[in-house]
GROMACS .gro file of C-alpha atoms in nm:
model
  301
    1UNK     CA    1   6.914  15.204   2.110
    2UNK     CA    2   7.142  15.099   2.395
    3UNK     CA    3   7.041  14.737   2.347
    4UNK     CA    4   7.126  14.745   1.975
    5UNK     CA    5   7.463  14.901   2.063
    6UNK     CA    6   7.530  14.616   2.305
    7UNK     CA    7   7.453  14.361   2.035
    8UNK     CA    8   7.691  14.518   1.784
    9UNK     CA    9   8.022  14.455   1.950
   10UNK     CA   10   8.296  14.467   1.687
   11UNK     CA   11   8.557  14.236   1.828
   12UNK     CA   12   8.911  14.221   1.699
   13UNK     CA   13   9.080  13.887   1.642
   14UNK     CA   14   9.276  13.935   1.966
   15UNK     CA   15   8.958  14.010   2.163
   16UNK     CA   16   8.788  13.702   2.018
   17UNK     CA   17   9.092  13.496   2.116
   18UNK     CA   18   9.068  13.623   2.473
   19UNK     CA   19   8.696  13.535   2.486
   20UNK     CA   20   8.748  13.187   2.344
   21UNK     CA   21   8.790  12.924   2.617
   22UNK     CA   22   9.090  12.704   2.545
   23UNK     CA   23   9.246  12.939   2.290
   24UNK     CA   24   9.621  12.892   2.251
   25UNK     CA   25   9.903  13.122   2.148
   26UNK     CA   26  10.059  12.874   1.907
   27UNK     CA   27   9.920  12.632   1.650
   28UNK     CA   28  10.035  12.459   1.332
   29UNK     CA   29  10.072  12.795   1.154
   30UNK     CA   30  10.357  12.865   1.396
   31UNK     CA   31  10.514  12.525   1.334
   32UNK     CA   32  10.371  12.391   1.660
   33UNK     CA   33  10.233  12.038   1.655
   34UNK     CA   34  10.080  11.975   1.996
   35UNK     CA   35  10.012  11.603   1.956
   36UNK     CA   36  10.375  11.536   1.864
   37UNK     CA   37  10.494  11.728   2.171
   38UNK     CA   38  10.252  11.534   2.390
   39UNK     CA   39  10.388  11.201   2.262
   40UNK     CA   40  10.740  11.315   2.343
   41UNK     CA   41  10.649  11.431   2.695
   42UNK     CA   42  10.482  11.099   2.772
   43UNK     CA   43  10.827  10.941   2.757
   44UNK     CA   44  10.924  11.119   3.082
   45UNK     CA   45  10.707  10.990   3.369
   46UNK     CA   46  10.714  11.080   3.737
   47UNK     CA   47  10.516  11.287   3.981
   48UNK     CA   48  10.167  11.429   3.937
   49UNK     CA   49   9.965  11.749   3.931
   50UNK     CA   50   9.687  11.719   4.188
   51UNK     CA   51   9.375  11.935   4.199
   52UNK     CA   52   9.131  11.973   4.486
   53UNK     CA   53   8.817  12.178   4.422
   54UNK     CA   54   8.653  12.293   4.744
   55UNK     CA   55   8.289  12.382   4.804
   56UNK     CA   56   8.384  12.741   4.888
   57UNK     CA   57   8.503  12.796   4.530
   58UNK     CA   58   8.875  12.777   4.607
   59UNK     CA   59   9.087  12.519   4.429
   60UNK     CA   60   9.424  12.390   4.544
   61UNK     CA   61   9.667  12.285   4.269
   62UNK     CA   62   9.961  12.083   4.403
   63UNK     CA   63  10.288  12.014   4.219
   64UNK     CA   64  10.365  11.668   4.350
   65UNK     CA   65  10.707  11.521   4.277
   66UNK     CA   66  10.883  11.560   4.614
   67UNK     CA   67  11.172  11.322   4.542
   68UNK     CA   68  11.290  11.576   4.282
   69UNK     CA   69  11.184  11.896   4.462
   70UNK     CA   70  10.861  11.891   4.261
   71UNK     CA   71  11.045  11.926   3.930
   72UNK     CA   72  10.818  11.904   3.625
   73UNK     CA   73  10.843  11.571   3.447
   74UNK     CA   74  10.700  11.541   3.097
   75UNK     CA   75  10.389  11.372   3.232
   76UNK     CA   76  10.342  11.652   3.486
   77UNK     CA   77  10.351  11.908   3.205
   78UNK     CA   78  10.075  11.713   3.030
   79UNK     CA   79   9.876  11.686   3.352
   80UNK     CA   80   9.908  12.059   3.412
   81UNK     CA   81   9.735  12.122   3.078
   82UNK     CA   82   9.463  11.872   3.174
   83UNK     CA   83   9.405  12.051   3.506
   84UNK     CA   84   9.392  12.390   3.335
   85UNK     CA   85   9.123  12.256   3.101
   86UNK     CA   86   8.933  12.121   3.403
   87UNK     CA   87   8.957  12.461   3.573
   88UNK     CA   88   8.837  12.638   3.259
   89UNK     CA   89   8.516  12.439   3.294
   90UNK     CA   90   8.473  12.481   3.672
   91UNK     CA   91   8.193  12.736   3.668
   92UNK     CA   92   8.162  12.744   4.049
   93UNK     CA   93   8.530  12.830   4.094
   94UNK     CA   94   8.647  13.170   4.221
   95UNK     CA   95   9.005  13.128   4.343
   96UNK     CA   96   9.307  12.901   4.314
   97UNK     CA   97   9.615  12.835   4.527
   98UNK     CA   98   9.921  12.681   4.358
   99UNK     CA   99  10.163  12.505   4.591
  100UNK     CA  100  10.425  12.232   4.598
  101UNK     CA  101  10.414  11.909   4.796
  102UNK     CA  102  10.630  11.856   5.105
  103UNK     CA  103  10.693  12.221   5.182
  104UNK     CA  104  10.876  12.323   4.865
  105UNK     CA  105  10.737  12.482   4.548
  106UNK     CA  106  10.923  12.352   4.241
  107UNK     CA  107  11.276  12.324   4.109
  108UNK     CA  108  11.164  12.368   3.748
  109UNK     CA  109  11.206  12.108   3.473
  110UNK     CA  110  11.318  11.753   3.542
  111UNK     CA  111  11.676  11.730   3.416
  112UNK     CA  112  11.609  11.388   3.261
  113UNK     CA  113  11.368  11.550   3.017
  114UNK     CA  114  11.596  11.851   2.962
  115UNK     CA  115  11.891  11.627   2.870
  116UNK     CA  116  11.684  11.420   2.627
  117UNK     CA  117  11.532  11.724   2.455
  118UNK     CA  118  11.869  11.852   2.343
  119UNK     CA  119  11.810  12.025   2.010
  120UNK     CA  120  11.696  12.387   1.960
  121UNK     CA  121  11.385  12.250   1.788
  122UNK     CA  122  11.302  12.043   2.097
  123UNK     CA  123  11.350  12.343   2.325
  124UNK     CA  124  11.131  12.571   2.114
  125UNK     CA  125  10.855  12.309   2.090
  126UNK     CA  126  10.856  12.265   2.469
  127UNK     CA  127  10.858  12.643   2.512
  128UNK     CA  128  10.548  12.678   2.293
  129UNK     CA  129  10.370  12.400   2.479
  130UNK     CA  130  10.434  12.552   2.822
  131UNK     CA  131  10.362  12.908   2.705
  132UNK     CA  132  10.028  12.785   2.570
  133UNK     CA  133   9.947  12.614   2.899
  134UNK     CA  134  10.052  12.896   3.130
  135UNK     CA  135   9.880  13.162   2.918
  136UNK     CA  136   9.557  12.963   2.944
  137UNK     CA  137   9.625  12.931   3.317
  138UNK     CA  138   9.680  13.308   3.350
  139UNK     CA  139   9.350  13.376   3.169
  140UNK     CA  140   9.145  13.152   3.396
  141UNK     CA  141   8.848  13.342   3.546
  142UNK     CA  142   8.985  13.256   3.890
  143UNK     CA  143   9.193  13.475   4.120
  144UNK     CA  144   9.516  13.278   4.162
  145UNK     CA  145   9.794  13.293   4.418
  146UNK     CA  146  10.125  13.105   4.427
  147UNK     CA  147  10.210  12.983   4.777
  148UNK     CA  148  10.591  12.970   4.772
  149UNK     CA  149  10.724  12.737   5.040
  150UNK     CA  150  11.085  12.631   5.018
  151UNK     CA  151  11.232  12.699   4.675
  152UNK     CA  152  11.081  12.811   4.345
  153UNK     CA  153  11.363  12.774   4.093
  154UNK     CA  154  11.381  12.803   3.713
  155UNK     CA  155  11.051  12.692   3.566
  156UNK     CA  156  10.908  12.691   3.917
  157UNK     CA  157  10.988  13.063   3.945
  158UNK     CA  158  10.832  13.116   3.602
  159UNK     CA  159  10.510  12.943   3.713
  160UNK     CA  160  10.473  13.186   4.004
  161UNK     CA  161  10.460  13.475   3.754
  162UNK     CA  162  10.155  13.320   3.584
  163UNK     CA  163   9.960  13.360   3.909
  164UNK     CA  164   9.781  13.685   3.992
  165UNK     CA  165   9.954  13.706   4.332
  166UNK     CA  166  10.243  13.547   4.518
  167UNK     CA  167  10.286  13.475   4.890
  168UNK     CA  168  10.605  13.346   5.052
  169UNK     CA  169  10.683  13.175   5.378
  170UNK     CA  170  10.963  13.334   5.586
  171UNK     CA  171  11.241  13.097   5.480
  172UNK     CA  172  11.144  13.049   5.115
  173UNK     CA  173  11.326  13.159   4.799
  174UNK     CA  174  11.247  13.249   4.438
  175UNK     CA  175  11.530  13.230   4.190
  176UNK     CA  176  11.544  13.244   3.810
  177UNK     CA  177  11.849  13.023   3.756
  178UNK     CA  178  11.824  13.008   3.377
  179UNK     CA  179  12.146  13.202   3.310
  180UNK     CA  180  12.343  12.946   3.507
  181UNK     CA  181  12.194  12.674   3.283
  182UNK     CA  182  12.302  12.863   2.970
  183UNK     CA  183  11.947  12.951   2.865
  184UNK     CA  184  11.678  13.215   2.924
  185UNK     CA  185  11.328  13.175   3.066
  186UNK     CA  186  11.109  13.003   2.809
  187UNK     CA  187  10.770  12.950   2.975
  188UNK     CA  188  10.683  13.319   2.951
  189UNK     CA  189  10.847  13.404   3.282
  190UNK     CA  190  11.065  13.692   3.160
  191UNK     CA  191  10.778  13.874   2.989
  192UNK     CA  192  10.550  13.835   3.289
  193UNK     CA  193  10.826  13.933   3.532
  194UNK     CA  194  10.868  14.266   3.352
  195UNK     CA  195  10.497  14.329   3.400
  196UNK     CA  196  10.521  14.247   3.772
  197UNK     CA  197  10.836  14.433   3.882
  198UNK     CA  198  10.933  14.649   3.582
  199UNK     CA  199  11.207  14.608   3.323
  200UNK     CA  200  11.501  14.738   3.531
  201UNK     CA  201  11.434  14.514   3.829
  202UNK     CA  202  11.354  14.219   3.600
  203UNK     CA  203  11.687  14.259   3.422
  204UNK     CA  204  11.870  14.256   3.756
  205UNK     CA  205  11.681  13.950   3.879
  206UNK     CA  206  11.735  13.754   3.557
  207UNK     CA  207  12.092  13.854   3.465
  208UNK     CA  208  12.210  13.824   3.825
  209UNK     CA  209  12.023  13.498   3.886
  210UNK     CA  210  11.943  13.669   4.215
  211UNK     CA  211  11.824  13.472   4.516
  212UNK     CA  212  11.504  13.644   4.622
  213UNK     CA  213  11.433  13.566   4.983
  214UNK     CA  214  11.096  13.669   5.120
  215UNK     CA  215  11.216  14.011   5.240
  216UNK     CA  216  11.383  14.106   4.911
  217UNK     CA  217  11.092  13.973   4.705
  218UNK     CA  218  10.854  14.187   4.910
  219UNK     CA  219  11.072  14.497   4.874
  220UNK     CA  220  11.085  14.481   4.492
  221UNK     CA  221  10.712  14.408   4.457
  222UNK     CA  222  10.747  14.044   4.352
  223UNK     CA  223  10.514  13.922   4.627
  224UNK     CA  224  10.218  14.058   4.820
  225UNK     CA  225  10.302  13.938   5.168
  226UNK     CA  226  10.529  13.723   5.382
  227UNK     CA  227  10.326  13.470   5.576
  228UNK     CA  228  10.388  13.415   5.947
  229UNK     CA  229  10.438  13.038   5.941
  230UNK     CA  230  10.677  12.813   5.748
  231UNK     CA  231  10.477  12.506   5.848
  232UNK     CA  232  10.323  12.338   5.544
  233UNK     CA  233   9.971  12.307   5.685
  234UNK     CA  234   9.959  12.640   5.868
  235UNK     CA  235  10.094  12.838   5.572
  236UNK     CA  236   9.830  12.684   5.347
  237UNK     CA  237   9.562  12.790   5.594
  238UNK     CA  238   9.710  13.142   5.597
  239UNK     CA  239   9.709  13.153   5.217
  240UNK     CA  240   9.346  13.045   5.203
  241UNK     CA  241   9.252  13.315   5.453
  242UNK     CA  242   9.444  13.576   5.252
  243UNK     CA  243   9.276  13.473   4.927
  244UNK     CA  244   8.929  13.463   5.078
  245UNK     CA  245   8.921  13.842   5.116
  246UNK     CA  246   8.927  13.871   4.736
  247UNK     CA  247   8.695  13.585   4.640
  248UNK     CA  248   8.411  13.633   4.887
  249UNK     CA  249   8.097  13.693   4.682
  250UNK     CA  250   7.905  13.533   4.395
  251UNK     CA  251   8.118  13.334   4.147
  252UNK     CA  252   7.971  13.512   3.845
  253UNK     CA  253   8.084  13.850   3.979
  254UNK     CA  254   8.435  13.739   4.082
  255UNK     CA  255   8.486  13.565   3.747
  256UNK     CA  256   8.364  13.869   3.551
  257UNK     CA  257   8.603  14.092   3.748
  258UNK     CA  258   8.899  13.866   3.666
  259UNK     CA  259   8.803  13.856   3.297
  260UNK     CA  260   8.777  14.235   3.293
  261UNK     CA  261   9.127  14.272   3.440
  262UNK     CA  262   9.266  14.020   3.187
  263UNK     CA  263   9.122  14.220   2.898
  264UNK     CA  264   9.262  14.542   3.045
  265UNK     CA  265   9.605  14.382   3.056
  266UNK     CA  266   9.606  14.220   2.713
  267UNK     CA  267   9.392  14.444   2.491
  268UNK     CA  268   9.417  14.802   2.371
  269UNK     CA  269   9.205  15.049   2.568
  270UNK     CA  270   8.914  15.066   2.322
  271UNK     CA  271   8.881  14.688   2.301
  272UNK     CA  272   8.919  14.648   2.677
  273UNK     CA  273   8.640  14.902   2.734
  274UNK     CA  274   8.412  14.714   2.494
  275UNK     CA  275   8.488  14.389   2.671
  276UNK     CA  276   8.418  14.549   3.010
  277UNK     CA  277   8.083  14.668   2.875
  278UNK     CA  278   7.994  14.318   2.753
  279UNK     CA  279   8.096  14.160   3.083
  280UNK     CA  280   7.875  14.408   3.268
  281UNK     CA  281   7.583  14.275   3.066
  282UNK     CA  282   7.637  13.932   3.220
  283UNK     CA  283   7.591  14.055   3.579
  284UNK     CA  284   7.374  14.370   3.559
  285UNK     CA  285   7.025  14.272   3.663
  286UNK     CA  286   7.150  13.933   3.773
  287UNK     CA  287   7.069  13.766   4.107
  288UNK     CA  288   7.364  13.921   4.295
  289UNK     CA  289   7.288  14.269   4.162
  290UNK     CA  290   6.916  14.248   4.242
  291UNK     CA  291   6.984  14.113   4.590
  292UNK     CA  292   7.230  14.396   4.662
  293UNK     CA  293   6.979  14.656   4.545
  294UNK     CA  294   6.707  14.497   4.757
  295UNK     CA  295   6.932  14.526   5.061
  296UNK     CA  296   6.998  14.889   4.974
  297UNK     CA  297   7.361  14.814   5.046
  298UNK     CA  298   7.513  14.952   4.729
  299UNK     CA  299   7.810  15.117   4.902
  300UNK     CA  300   7.796  14.953   5.242
  301UNK     CA  301   7.944  14.625   5.356
   0.00000   0.00000   0.00000
């Protein structure tokens, strides 16, 4: 009886979308033509998105364009999508640290691309592309943390909101500068910021283009912790140590936990409960579960 119930999961379209690896928010029915956007972005080279996948299941994603404070060129936006796809298929992965090269996070979009993409249609197309990418990033079955060293401005600030957690070094800064550029966040940053710090605080941060130093960011709940060191290497080591407390354990369990939280955030309660039930079926009676029972350590570390 229970088994037949498990096999009869009535999934809504939204639940199916969440389950589907590589599913995007926008497609041609929304007037979004991904291949055309990709051709346009290829015209703006510079920098790279680098990914290191470590044996301990932690990946390090580096925004690497230091001559422009790690601003996103068109090619970097394309590479970010490629790395997200690679991470979607990294079955051994458990955690991810996002950082910028040369001790600064990111200054957002490269102004060369912004100037060239001058029409409302261009802006909306780029918005849909980056919202697709960062939503897929947010749904990765990896626990992610943004390591903010130096400045995270504009699109860089928006990227931090797509991570599960944020850490800052003592002298770093997060700032949504969009108002001063005559626009609003367009990579999903405003919507995610409301979820992180609430609508009242989000409105203050966005409409005031507030400079959030590490102390203020901690006080309003934007970040989890201020690291001790501002040194590039030492702060990365600190971030890895911080993340390890949440990703120690079998990959299949950590990944199922992250998927369960994603469904709780994005689905209605009934659908989230059904998804939690189905995810349980992937780990109950599995190697990690059987080993824990054999150790009789159900509630003991």
